[in-house]
Amino acid sequence: LVAPAAVHAGPVLERGVSTQTLAPGLTLKRIVDPAGPDRAYVLEVDPAEAVTIDVATAAGAMGNYARPSEIGKTHGALSAINGDFTIDPGRPLHPFAEDGTLRQLGLQNGASFAISHDETAEYVAAQRATVAARDLDTKAKFAVAQFNTGSPARSGIAAYSSYGGNAERPPANACSVRMKIVGKPRWAQNNRGVTRDYSVERVHCGSRVLVQPGTVVLSS
């Protein structure tokens, strides 16, 4: 009988963790696991410190692309991470709101992430955003099916704001009303959403009604 040759195992590589303090309350942890091999980065924020969490987009409107590092540098951020998948033409895939202001309804629903105003609580849940409008004179209420997410469908209403840029504009062959923002966002009844007041600035059917700064256009 011949004994099998001894198996010489290579050196066992251990998982490494390194931590770097970027600012008071902001820590970057790097995790390297050779078994994967995996490399992970964890950004930890302590809301008790003077650090804030904000969202930012490339050029502030749709139709623009930039790396997270470039966006962070432009806004003077200490660090930056991806917030959502980006799809053509330079827009988030899911619903997007910034400081209580809706930017777009999104082309796909799924898990949403939010932070409270005082940045002491966070939320992750599957939520479907909806938009409704109400005429303060007649009390008539109607649904807004699109918000910077395409043209209005038959008998439907779509909304457009300056965030849509050149990527999402009111259609030319529609009846539209341009509304000027009057007040600040505030909680709706029972804190179920955010509401805001507008005043009608222009009503027109036929040619395109352009979105101007501080306005929202409804088209049908």
XYZ file of N, CA, C and O in Angstrom, residues 187-193:
28
model
N -48.019 69.270 6.375
C -48.625 67.955 6.519
C -50.094 67.994 6.123
O -50.802 68.954 6.445
N -50.523 66.944 5.441
C -51.934 66.803 5.107
C -52.694 66.302 6.335
O -52.111 66.105 7.407
N -53.995 66.074 6.167
C -54.823 65.633 7.278
C -54.302 64.323 7.841
O -53.959 63.398 7.118
N -54.213 64.246 9.171
C -53.719 63.069 9.889
C -52.275 62.728 9.508
O -51.843 61.588 9.672
N -51.547 63.740 9.014
C -50.142 63.533 8.608
C -49.989 62.459 7.538
O -48.920 61.847 7.409
N -51.030 62.246 6.759
C -50.989 61.252 5.687
C -50.557 61.947 4.400
O -51.375 62.257 3.539
N -49.285 62.239 4.287
C -48.794 62.887 3.091
C -48.532 64.371 3.302
O -48.647 64.900 4.407
